[in-house]
Coordinates of N, CA, C and O in Angstrom, one line a residue:
M1 N 266.3 89.7 133.4 CA 266.8 88.9 132.2 C 265.7 89.0 131.1 O 266.1 89.2 129.9
K2 N 264.5 88.8 131.4 CA 263.4 88.8 130.4 C 263.3 90.2 129.8 O 263.0 90.3 128.6
R3 N 263.5 91.2 130.6 CA 263.4 92.6 130.1 C 264.5 92.8 129.0 O 264.2 93.4 128.0
K4 N 265.7 92.4 129.3 CA 266.8 92.5 128.3 C 266.5 91.8 127.0 O 266.7 92.3 125.9
F5 N 266.0 90.6 127.1 CA 265.6 89.8 126.0 C 264.5 90.5 125.2 O 264.6 90.6 123.9
R6 N 263.5 91.1 125.9 CA 262.4 91.8 125.2 C 262.9 93.0 124.5 O 262.5 93.3 123.4
L7 N 263.8 93.8 125.1 CA 264.4 95.0 124.5 C 265.2 94.6 123.2 O 265.1 95.3 122.2
K8 N 266.0 93.5 123.3 CA 266.8 93.1 122.1 C 265.8 92.7 121.0 O 266.0 93.0 119.9
Y9 N 264.8 92.0 121.4 CA 263.8 91.5 120.4 C 263.1 92.7 119.7 O 263.0 92.7 118.5
I10 N 262.7 93.7 120.5 CA 262.1 94.9 119.9 C 263.1 95.6 119.0 O 262.7 96.1 117.9
F11 N 264.3 95.8 119.5 CA 265.3 96.4 118.7 C 265.6 95.7 117.3 O 265.7 96.3 116.3
I12 N 265.6 94.4 117.4 CA 265.8 93.6 116.1 C 264.7 93.8 115.2 O 264.8 93.9 114.0
I13 N 263.5 93.8 115.7 CA 262.3 94.0 114.9 C 262.3 95.4 114.2 O 262.1 95.5 113.0
I14 N 262.6 96.4 115.0 CA 262.7 97.8 114.4 C 263.8 97.9 113.3 O 263.5 98.4 112.3
I15 N 264.9 97.3 113.6 CA 266.0 97.3 112.6 C 265.6 96.6 111.3 O 265.8 97.0 110.2
T16 N 265.0 95.4 111.5 CA 264.5 94.6 110.4 C 263.5 95.4 109.5 O 263.6 95.4 108.3
L17 N 262.5 96.0 110.2 CA 261.5 96.8 109.5 C 262.2 98.0 108.7 O 261.8 98.2 107.6
F18 N 263.1 98.6 109.3 CA 263.8 99.7 108.7 C 264.6 99.2 107.4 O 264.5 99.8 106.4
V19 N 265.3 98.1 107.5 CA 266.0 97.5 106.4 C 265.0 97.1 105.3 O 265.2 97.4 104.1
L20 N 263.9 96.5 105.7 CA 262.9 96.1 104.7 C 262.3 97.3 104.0 O 262.1 97.3 102.7
W21 N 262.0 98.4 104.7 CA 261.5 99.6 104.1 C 262.5 100.2 103.2 O 262.1 100.6 102.1
N22 N 263.7 100.2 103.5 CA 264.8 100.8 102.6 C 264.9 99.9 101.3 O 265.0 100.5 100.2
L23 N 264.8 98.6 101.5 CA 264.9 97.7 100.3 C 263.7 97.9 99.4 O 263.8 98.0 98.2
C24 N 262.5 98.0 100.0 CA 261.3 98.3 99.2 C 261.4 99.6 98.4 O 261.2 99.7 97.2
W25 N 261.8 100.7 99.2 CA 262.0 102.0 98.5 C 263.0 101.9 97.4 O 262.7 102.4 96.3
F26 N 264.1 101.3 97.6 CA 265.2 101.3 96.6 C 264.7 100.5 95.4 O 264.9 100.9 94.2
T27 N 264.0 99.4 95.6 CA 263.6 98.5 94.5 C 262.5 99.2 93.7 O 262.5 99.3 92.5
I28 N 261.5 99.8 94.4 CA 260.4 100.5 93.7 C 260.9 101.7 92.9 O 260.6 101.8 91.7
T29 N 261.7 102.5 93.5 CA 262.2 103.7 92.7 C 263.1 103.3 91.6 O 263.1 104.0 90.5
T30 N 264.0 102.3 91.8 CA 264.9 101.9 90.7 C 264.1 101.4 89.6 O 264.4 101.7 88.4
I31 N 263.1 100.5 89.8 CA 262.3 100.0 88.7 C 261.5 101.1 88.0 O 261.4 101.2 86.8
Q32 N 260.9 101.9 88.8 CA 260.0 103.0 88.3 C 260.7 104.0 87.4 O 260.2 104.4 86.4
Y33 N 261.9 104.3 87.8 CA 262.7 105.4 87.1 C 263.7 104.8 86.1 O 264.4 105.6 85.4
H34 N 263.8 103.5 85.9 CA 264.8 102.9 85.1 C 264.7 103.4 83.6 O 265.7 103.8 83.0
K35 N 263.5 103.4 83.0 CA 263.4 103.8 81.6 C 263.7 105.3 81.4 O 264.1 105.7 80.4
Y36 N 263.4 106.1 82.5 CA 263.7 107.5 82.4 C 265.2 107.9 82.4 O 265.7 108.6 81.6
V37 N 265.9 107.2 83.4 CA 267.3 107.5 83.5 C 268.1 106.8 82.3 O 269.2 107.3 82.0
K38 N 267.5 105.8 81.7 CA 268.1 105.1 80.6 C 268.1 106.1 79.4 O 269.0 106.2 78.6
A39 N 267.0 106.8 79.2 CA 266.8 107.8 78.1 C 267.6 109.0 78.3 O 268.1 109.7 77.4
V40 N 267.9 109.4 79.6 CA 268.6 110.6 79.9 C 269.7 110.2 80.9 O 269.6 110.3 82.1
P41 N 270.9 109.7 80.4 CA 271.9 109.2 81.3 C 272.6 110.4 82.0 O 272.4 111.5 81.7
K42 N 273.4 110.0 83.0 CA 274.1 111.0 83.8 C 275.1 111.7 82.9 O 275.7 111.2 82.1
N43 N 275.2 113.0 83.2 CA 276.2 113.8 82.5 C 277.5 113.9 83.3 O 277.6 113.2 84.3
K44 N 278.4 114.7 82.9 CA 279.7 114.7 83.6 C 279.6 115.3 85.0 O 280.6 115.1 85.8
W45 N 278.5 115.9 85.4 CA 278.3 116.4 86.7 C 277.6 115.5 87.6 O 277.3 115.8 88.8
G46 N 277.2 114.3 87.1 CA 276.5 113.3 87.9 C 275.0 113.5 87.9 O 274.3 112.8 88.7
T47 N 274.4 114.4 87.1 CA 272.9 114.5 87.1 C 272.4 114.0 85.8 O 273.1 114.0 84.8
H48 N 271.2 113.6 85.9 CA 270.5 113.0 84.7 C 269.9 114.2 83.9 O 268.8 114.6 84.2
A49 N 270.7 114.8 83.0 CA 270.3 115.9 82.2 C 271.0 115.9 80.9 O 272.2 115.5 80.8
M50 N 270.3 116.3 79.8 CA 270.9 116.4 78.5 C 270.2 117.5 77.8 O 269.1 117.9 78.0
R51 N 271.0 118.0 76.8 CA 270.5 119.1 76.0 C 270.4 118.6 74.5 O 271.3 118.0 74.0
K52 N 269.3 118.9 73.9 CA 269.1 118.6 72.4 C 268.5 119.8 71.8 O 267.3 120.2 72.1
G53 N 269.3 120.5 71.0 CA 268.8 121.7 70.4 C 268.5 122.8 71.5 O 269.3 123.0 72.3
N54 N 267.3 123.4 71.4 CA 266.9 124.4 72.4 C 266.3 123.8 73.7 O 265.8 124.5 74.5
Y55 N 266.3 122.5 73.8 CA 265.5 121.8 74.8 C 266.5 121.1 75.8 O 267.5 120.5 75.4
T56 N 266.2 121.2 77.1 CA 266.9 120.5 78.1 C 265.9 119.4 78.7 O 264.8 119.8 79.1
Y57 N 266.4 118.2 78.9 CA 265.6 117.1 79.4 C 266.3 116.7 80.7 O 267.6 116.6 80.7
S58 N 265.6 116.5 81.8 CA 266.2 116.1 83.0 C 265.3 115.1 83.8 O 264.1 115.1 83.6
V59 N 265.9 114.3 84.6 CA 265.2 113.4 85.4 C 265.7 113.6 86.9 O 266.9 113.6 87.1
K60 N 264.8 113.8 87.8 CA 265.1 113.9 89.2 C 264.5 112.7 89.9 O 263.3 112.6 90.0
K61 N 265.4 111.8 90.2 CA 264.9 110.6 91.0 C 264.4 111.0 92.4 O 264.9 112.0 92.9
P62 N 263.6 110.2 93.0 CA 263.1 110.5 94.3 C 264.2 110.6 95.3 O 265.2 109.8 95.3
D63 N 264.1 111.5 96.3 CA 265.0 111.6 97.4 C 264.8 110.4 98.3 O 263.9 109.7 98.2
Y64 N 265.8 110.2 99.1 CA 265.8 109.1 100.1 C 264.5 108.9 100.8 O 264.0 109.9 101.4
L65 N 263.9 107.8 100.7 CA 262.6 107.4 101.3 C 261.4 108.2 100.8 O 260.4 108.1 101.4
S66 N 261.6 108.8 99.7 CA 260.4 109.5 99.1 C 260.1 108.8 97.8 O 261.0 108.1 97.2
F67 N 258.9 108.8 97.3 CA 258.5 108.1 96.1 C 258.2 109.1 95.0 O 257.8 108.8 93.9
T68 N 258.5 110.4 95.2 CA 258.2 111.4 94.2 C 259.4 112.0 93.6 O 260.2 112.7 94.3
G69 N 259.6 111.8 92.3 CA 260.6 112.4 91.6 C 260.0 113.2 90.4 O 258.7 113.3 90.4
N70 N 260.7 113.6 89.4 CA 260.1 114.2 88.3 C 260.9 114.2 87.0 O 262.1 113.9 87.1
L71 N 260.2 114.4 85.9 CA 260.9 114.6 84.6 C 260.6 116.0 84.2 O 259.6 116.5 84.5
A72 N 261.5 116.6 83.5 CA 261.3 118.0 83.1 C 261.9 118.2 81.7 O 262.9 117.6 81.3
V73 N 261.1 119.0 80.9 CA 261.6 119.4 79.6 C 261.5 120.9 79.7 O 260.5 121.5 80.0
S74 N 262.6 121.6 79.3 CA 262.7 123.1 79.4 C 263.1 123.6 78.0 O 263.9 123.0 77.3
R75 N 262.6 124.8 77.8 CA 263.1 125.5 76.6 C 263.4 126.9 77.0 O 262.6 127.6 77.6
E76 N 264.6 127.3 76.6 CA 265.0 128.7 76.9 C 265.8 129.2 75.7 O 267.0 129.1 75.7
D77 N 265.1 129.7 74.7 CA 265.8 130.1 73.5 C 265.7 131.6 73.3 O 266.2 132.1 72.4
Q78 N 265.0 132.3 74.2 CA 264.9 133.7 74.1 C 265.3 134.3 75.5 O 265.2 133.6 76.5
K79 N 265.8 135.5 75.5 CA 266.4 136.0 76.7 C 265.4 136.1 77.8 O 265.7 135.8 79.0
D80 N 264.2 136.6 77.5 CA 263.2 136.8 78.6 C 262.1 135.8 78.7 O 261.1 136.1 79.3
K81 N 262.2 134.7 78.0 CA 261.1 133.7 78.0 C 261.7 132.3 78.3 O 262.7 131.9 77.7
M82 N 261.0 131.6 79.2 CA 261.3 130.3 79.5 C 260.1 129.4 79.7 O 259.1 129.9 80.3
E83 N 260.1 128.2 79.2 CA 259.0 127.3 79.4 C 259.4 126.0 79.9 O 260.4 125.4 79.4
D84 N 258.7 125.4 80.9 CA 259.0 124.1 81.5 C 257.8 123.3 81.5 O 256.7 123.8 81.9
L85 N 257.9 122.0 81.2 CA 256.9 121.0 81.4 C 257.5 120.1 82.5 O 258.6 119.5 82.3
I86 N 256.8 119.9 83.6 CA 257.2 119.0 84.7 C 256.3 117.9 84.7 O 255.0 118.1 84.7
I87 N 256.8 116.7 84.8 CA 256.0 115.5 84.8 C 256.4 114.7 86.1 O 257.5 114.4 86.3
W88 N 255.3 114.3 86.8 CA 255.5 113.5 88.0 C 254.9 112.1 87.8 O 253.7 112.0 87.7
P89 N 255.8 111.1 87.6 CA 255.3 109.7 87.5 C 254.6 109.3 88.8 O 255.2 109.6 89.9
T90 N 253.5 108.7 88.7 CA 252.8 108.3 90.0 C 253.1 106.8 90.2 O 253.4 106.1 89.3
M91 N 252.8 106.4 91.5 CA 253.1 105.0 91.9 C 252.1 104.1 91.2 O 252.4 102.9 91.0
T92 N 251.0 104.6 90.8 CA 250.0 103.7 90.2 C 250.1 103.6 88.7 O 249.3 103.0 88.0
G93 N 251.1 104.3 88.1 CA 251.4 104.1 86.7 C 251.0 105.3 85.8 O 251.3 105.3 84.6
G94 N 250.4 106.3 86.3 CA 250.0 107.5 85.5 C 251.0 108.6 85.7 O 252.1 108.4 86.2
Y95 N 250.6 109.8 85.3 CA 251.4 110.9 85.4 C 250.6 112.1 85.9 O 249.4 112.2 85.6
K96 N 251.3 113.1 86.5 CA 250.7 114.4 86.8 C 251.6 115.4 86.2 O 252.8 115.1 86.0
Y97 N 251.0 116.5 85.7 CA 251.7 117.4 84.9 C 251.6 118.8 85.5 O 250.6 119.2 86.1
G98 N 252.6 119.6 85.2 CA 252.6 121.0 85.6 C 253.5 121.8 84.6 O 254.4 121.2 83.9
V99 N 253.2 123.0 84.4 CA 254.0 123.9 83.5 C 254.4 125.1 84.3 O 253.8 125.6 85.3
R100 N 255.6 125.6 83.9 CA 256.1 126.8 84.5 C 256.5 127.7 83.3 O 257.3 127.3 82.4
L101 N 255.8 128.8 83.2 CA 256.0 129.8 82.1 C 256.5 131.1 82.7 O 255.9 131.6 83.6
Q102 N 257.6 131.5 82.1 CA 258.2 132.8 82.6 C 258.5 133.7 81.4 O 259.1 133.3 80.4
E103 N 258.0 134.9 81.6 CA 258.2 135.9 80.5 C 258.2 137.3 81.0 O 257.3 137.6 81.8
N104 N 259.2 138.1 80.7 CA 259.3 139.5 81.1 C 259.2 139.6 82.6 O 258.5 140.5 83.1
G105 N 259.8 138.8 83.3 CA 259.8 138.9 84.8 C 258.6 138.3 85.5 O 258.6 138.4 86.7
E106 N 257.6 137.9 84.8 CA 256.4 137.2 85.4 C 256.5 135.7 85.2 O 256.9 135.2 84.1
A107 N 256.2 135.0 86.2 CA 256.2 133.5 86.2 C 254.9 133.0 86.6 O 254.2 133.5 87.5
Y108 N 254.5 131.9 85.9 CA 253.2 131.2 86.3 C 253.5 129.7 86.4 O 254.2 129.1 85.6
E109 N 253.0 129.1 87.5 CA 253.2 127.7 87.7 C 251.8 127.1 87.8 O 251.0 127.5 88.7
I110 N 251.5 126.3 86.9 CA 250.1 125.8 86.7 C 250.1 124.3 86.6 O 250.8 123.7 85.7
Y111 N 249.2 123.6 87.4 CA 249.0 122.2 87.2 C 248.1 122.0 86.0 O 247.1 122.7 85.9
V112 N 248.4 121.1 85.1 CA 247.6 120.8 83.9 C 247.3 119.3 83.8 O 248.0 118.5 84.5
N113 N 246.3 119.0 83.0 CA 246.1 117.5 82.7 C 246.8 117.1 81.5 O 247.6 117.9 80.9
E114 N 246.6 115.9 81.0 CA 247.3 115.3 79.9 C 246.9 116.1 78.6 O 247.6 116.0 77.6
K115 N 245.8 116.8 78.6 CA 245.4 117.6 77.4 C 245.9 119.0 77.5 O 245.5 119.9 76.7
L116 N 246.8 119.3 78.5 CA 247.4 120.6 78.7 C 246.3 121.6 79.0 O 246.4 122.8 78.7
E117 N 245.3 121.2 79.8 CA 244.3 122.1 80.3 C 244.5 122.3 81.8 O 244.9 121.4 82.4
P118 N 244.3 123.5 82.3 CA 244.5 123.8 83.7 C 243.6 122.8 84.5 O 242.5 122.6 84.2
V119 N 244.2 122.3 85.6 CA 243.4 121.4 86.5 C 242.4 122.2 87.2 O 241.2 121.8 87.4
D120 N 242.7 123.5 87.6 CA 241.8 124.4 88.3 C 241.0 125.1 87.2 O 241.4 126.1 86.6
K121 N 239.8 124.6 86.9 CA 239.0 125.2 85.8 C 238.5 126.6 86.1 O 238.1 127.3 85.2
S122 N 238.5 126.9 87.4 CA 237.9 128.3 87.7 C 239.0 129.4 87.7 O 238.7 130.5 87.8
D123 N 240.2 129.0 87.4 CA 241.3 130.0 87.3 C 241.4 130.6 85.9 O 242.0 130.0 85.0
A124 N 240.8 131.8 85.8 CA 240.8 132.5 84.5 C 242.2 132.8 84.0 O 242.5 132.8 82.8
I125 N 243.1 133.3 84.9 CA 244.4 133.7 84.5 C 245.2 132.4 83.9 O 245.8 132.5 82.9
A126 N 245.0 131.3 84.6 CA 245.7 130.1 84.2 C 245.2 129.7 82.8 O 246.0 129.3 81.9
K127 N 243.9 129.7 82.6 CA 243.3 129.4 81.2 C 243.9 130.3 80.2 O 244.3 129.8 79.1
K128 N 244.0 131.6 80.4 CA 244.5 132.6 79.5 C 246.0 132.3 79.2 O 246.4 132.3 78.0
V129 N 246.8 132.1 80.2 CA 248.2 131.9 80.0 C 248.4 130.6 79.2 O 249.3 130.5 78.3
I130 N 247.7 129.5 79.5 CA 247.8 128.3 78.8 C 247.4 128.4 77.4 O 248.1 127.9 76.5
M131 N 246.3 129.1 77.1 CA 245.9 129.3 75.7 C 246.9 130.1 74.9 O 247.2 129.8 73.7
E132 N 247.5 131.1 75.5 CA 248.5 131.9 74.8 C 249.8 131.1 74.5 O 250.5 131.4 73.5
N133 N 250.1 130.1 75.2 CA 251.3 129.3 75.1 C 251.0 127.8 74.7 O 251.9 127.0 74.7
K134 N 249.8 127.6 74.2 CA 249.4 126.2 73.9 C 250.3 125.5 72.9 O 250.7 124.3 73.2
E135 N 250.6 126.1 71.8 CA 251.5 125.4 70.8 C 252.9 125.1 71.4 O 253.4 124.0 71.1
D136 N 253.4 126.0 72.1 CA 254.8 125.8 72.7 C 254.7 124.6 73.7 O 255.6 123.8 73.8
L137 N 253.6 124.6 74.5 CA 253.4 123.5 75.5 C 253.2 122.2 74.8 O 253.7 121.1 75.3
K138 N 252.5 122.2 73.7 CA 252.3 120.9 72.9 C 253.6 120.4 72.4 O 253.9 119.2 72.4
T139 N 254.5 121.3 72.0 CA 255.8 120.9 71.5 C 256.6 120.3 72.7 O 257.3 119.3 72.5
L140 N 256.6 120.9 73.9 CA 257.3 120.4 75.0 C 256.7 119.0 75.3 O 257.5 118.1 75.6
F141 N 255.4 118.8 75.3 CA 254.8 117.5 75.6 C 255.2 116.5 74.6 O 255.5 115.4 74.9
S142 N 255.2 116.9 73.3 CA 255.6 116.0 72.2 C 257.0 115.5 72.4 O 257.4 114.4 72.2
N143 N 257.9 116.5 72.7 CA 259.3 116.1 72.9 C 259.5 115.2 74.1 O 260.3 114.3 74.1
A144 N 258.8 115.5 75.2 CA 258.9 114.6 76.4 C 258.4 113.2 76.0 O 259.0 112.2 76.4
N145 N 257.4 113.1 75.2 CA 256.8 111.8 74.8 C 257.8 111.1 73.9 O 258.0 109.8 74.0
K146 N 258.6 111.8 73.1 CA 259.6 111.2 72.2 C 260.7 110.6 73.0 O 261.2 109.5 72.8
V147 N 261.1 111.3 74.1 CA 262.3 110.9 74.9 C 261.9 109.8 75.8 O 262.6 108.8 76.0
W148 N 260.8 109.9 76.5 CA 260.4 108.9 77.6 C 259.3 108.0 77.2 O 258.9 107.2 78.1
D149 N 258.7 108.1 76.1 CA 257.5 107.3 75.7 C 256.5 107.2 76.8 O 256.2 106.1 77.4
L150 N 255.9 108.3 77.1 CA 254.9 108.5 78.2 C 253.6 107.7 77.9 O 252.9 107.5 78.9
N151 N 253.3 107.4 76.7 CA 252.0 106.7 76.4 C 252.1 105.2 76.7 O 251.1 104.5 76.6
E152 N 253.3 104.7 77.0 CA 253.5 103.3 77.3 C 252.7 102.8 78.5 O 252.5 103.4 79.5

């Protein structure tokens, strides 16, 4: 009899912890991403994406029980060139940034800081690619800041 009671008690504790974890996850991600999804509402396909001019803005909320989602600004106005700025909001209130540059069949994915400098200072290729595209990346960053007010 005691064994059954103990098993029920353990089962109830596990279920309660699981429910609490789900509630915490839902509350945290909903609050954290509220201003981003408000700025980029769902489109007719149910995704948070919109197009303004040559730029596409999107919000990817965190997957179930994950706390990592992202914001993205993309520009694809030439046939063989594409530029993306990806922004990961952190739990502590800051952001991490990455860029994806694609041109003539070559693609570069580089983590950058808020000044759009490569995080890996020893990567000469990343430095070169960033310098060649600095003005375009500044425009992407400026547009992202206008839509989501990242300095807040």
